[in-house]
């Protein structure tokens, strides 16, 4: 996490205009150590840059309540449901922490991941702080 934080801080220090920093990283497993990345993200946002995180998931879909439903009582299905519940909780915590400071988060595989990055680029290009009507 320290390497990512220092790389983002270095990129922010060299940026000129409103830049969009798209970070493709598996942060779902790193949620407890997310506090090391927060100062660099806050610095980027304070300098009017945009920060978008695209995180992979094992199934390439955001874990939902339907995907965590237990299909049968076999050990394999119980283990799969437990892992999906864990991933859903990690994704929710990651999104809460990063969105709280103003960054955007998407789980890869979602159709909205590309749309999220493109909308962040459009916002940065126009100089607006947020998409119309949001925040």
GROMACS .gro file of C-alpha atoms in nm, residues 2-81:
model
   80
    2UNK     CA    1   0.294   0.231   0.065
    3UNK     CA    2   0.420   0.196  -0.292
    4UNK     CA    3   0.080   0.286  -0.435
    5UNK     CA    4   0.048   0.581  -0.199
    6UNK     CA    5   0.390   0.721  -0.288
    7UNK     CA    6   0.330   0.667  -0.661
    8UNK     CA    7   0.001   0.855  -0.642
    9UNK     CA    8   0.157   1.138  -0.441
   10UNK     CA    9   0.442   1.165  -0.693
   11UNK     CA   10   0.198   1.170  -0.987
   12UNK     CA   11  -0.014   1.437  -0.817
   13UNK     CA   12   0.292   1.652  -0.755
   14UNK     CA   13   0.379   1.639  -1.126
   15UNK     CA   14   0.023   1.691  -1.256
   16UNK     CA   15  -0.065   2.020  -1.420
   17UNK     CA   16  -0.438   2.056  -1.482
   18UNK     CA   17  -0.738   1.867  -1.354
   19UNK     CA   18  -0.618   1.512  -1.400
   20UNK     CA   19  -0.804   1.184  -1.359
   21UNK     CA   20  -0.609   0.918  -1.174
   22UNK     CA   21  -0.753   0.574  -1.248
   23UNK     CA   22  -0.615   0.314  -1.009
   24UNK     CA   23  -0.661  -0.047  -1.114
   25UNK     CA   24  -0.575  -0.240  -0.799
   26UNK     CA   25  -0.707  -0.527  -0.591
   27UNK     CA   26  -0.795  -0.324  -0.284
   28UNK     CA   27  -1.064  -0.558  -0.155
   29UNK     CA   28  -0.811  -0.758   0.044
   30UNK     CA   29  -0.630  -0.440   0.157
   31UNK     CA   30  -0.922  -0.260   0.323
   32UNK     CA   31  -0.764  -0.273   0.673
   33UNK     CA   32  -0.449  -0.098   0.547
   34UNK     CA   33  -0.639   0.159   0.341
   35UNK     CA   34  -0.541   0.434   0.584
   36UNK     CA   35  -0.192   0.440   0.426
   37UNK     CA   36  -0.344   0.540   0.091
   38UNK     CA   37  -0.585   0.804   0.224
   39UNK     CA   38  -0.338   1.097   0.253
   40UNK     CA   39  -0.236   1.064  -0.113
   41UNK     CA   40  -0.599   1.041  -0.228
   42UNK     CA   41  -0.694   1.341  -0.014
   43UNK     CA   42  -0.402   1.538  -0.160
   44UNK     CA   43  -0.515   1.457  -0.515
   45UNK     CA   44  -0.871   1.560  -0.440
   46UNK     CA   45  -0.761   1.877  -0.261
   47UNK     CA   46  -0.575   1.982  -0.575
   48UNK     CA   47  -0.896   1.938  -0.778
   49UNK     CA   48  -0.795   1.612  -0.945
   50UNK     CA   49  -1.027   1.313  -0.978
   51UNK     CA   50  -0.944   0.969  -0.837
   52UNK     CA   51  -1.127   0.658  -0.959
   53UNK     CA   52  -1.061   0.308  -0.829
   54UNK     CA   53  -1.146  -0.002  -1.032
   55UNK     CA   54  -1.107  -0.316  -0.822
   56UNK     CA   55  -1.130  -0.675  -0.949
   57UNK     CA   56  -1.343  -0.935  -0.780
   58UNK     CA   57  -1.304  -1.313  -0.806
   59UNK     CA   58  -1.635  -1.348  -0.991
   60UNK     CA   59  -1.595  -1.021  -1.183
   61UNK     CA   60  -1.930  -0.912  -1.040
   62UNK     CA   61  -2.013  -0.712  -0.731
   63UNK     CA   62  -2.119  -0.953  -0.458
   64UNK     CA   63  -2.493  -0.907  -0.403
   65UNK     CA   64  -2.754  -1.058  -0.173
   66UNK     CA   65  -2.863  -1.294  -0.453
   67UNK     CA   66  -2.510  -1.424  -0.504
   68UNK     CA   67  -2.474  -1.496  -0.133
   69UNK     CA   68  -2.795  -1.698  -0.105
   70UNK     CA   69  -2.725  -2.052   0.013
   71UNK     CA   70  -2.835  -2.294  -0.258
   72UNK     CA   71  -2.792  -2.614  -0.059
   73UNK     CA   72  -2.640  -2.729   0.268
   74UNK     CA   73  -2.336  -2.892   0.108
   75UNK     CA   74  -1.999  -2.784   0.240
   76UNK     CA   75  -1.899  -2.642  -0.099
   77UNK     CA   76  -2.208  -2.420  -0.127
   78UNK     CA   77  -2.173  -2.302   0.234
   79UNK     CA   78  -1.808  -2.212   0.174
   80UNK     CA   79  -1.894  -2.029  -0.149
   81UNK     CA   80  -2.171  -1.833   0.024
   0.00000   0.00000   0.00000
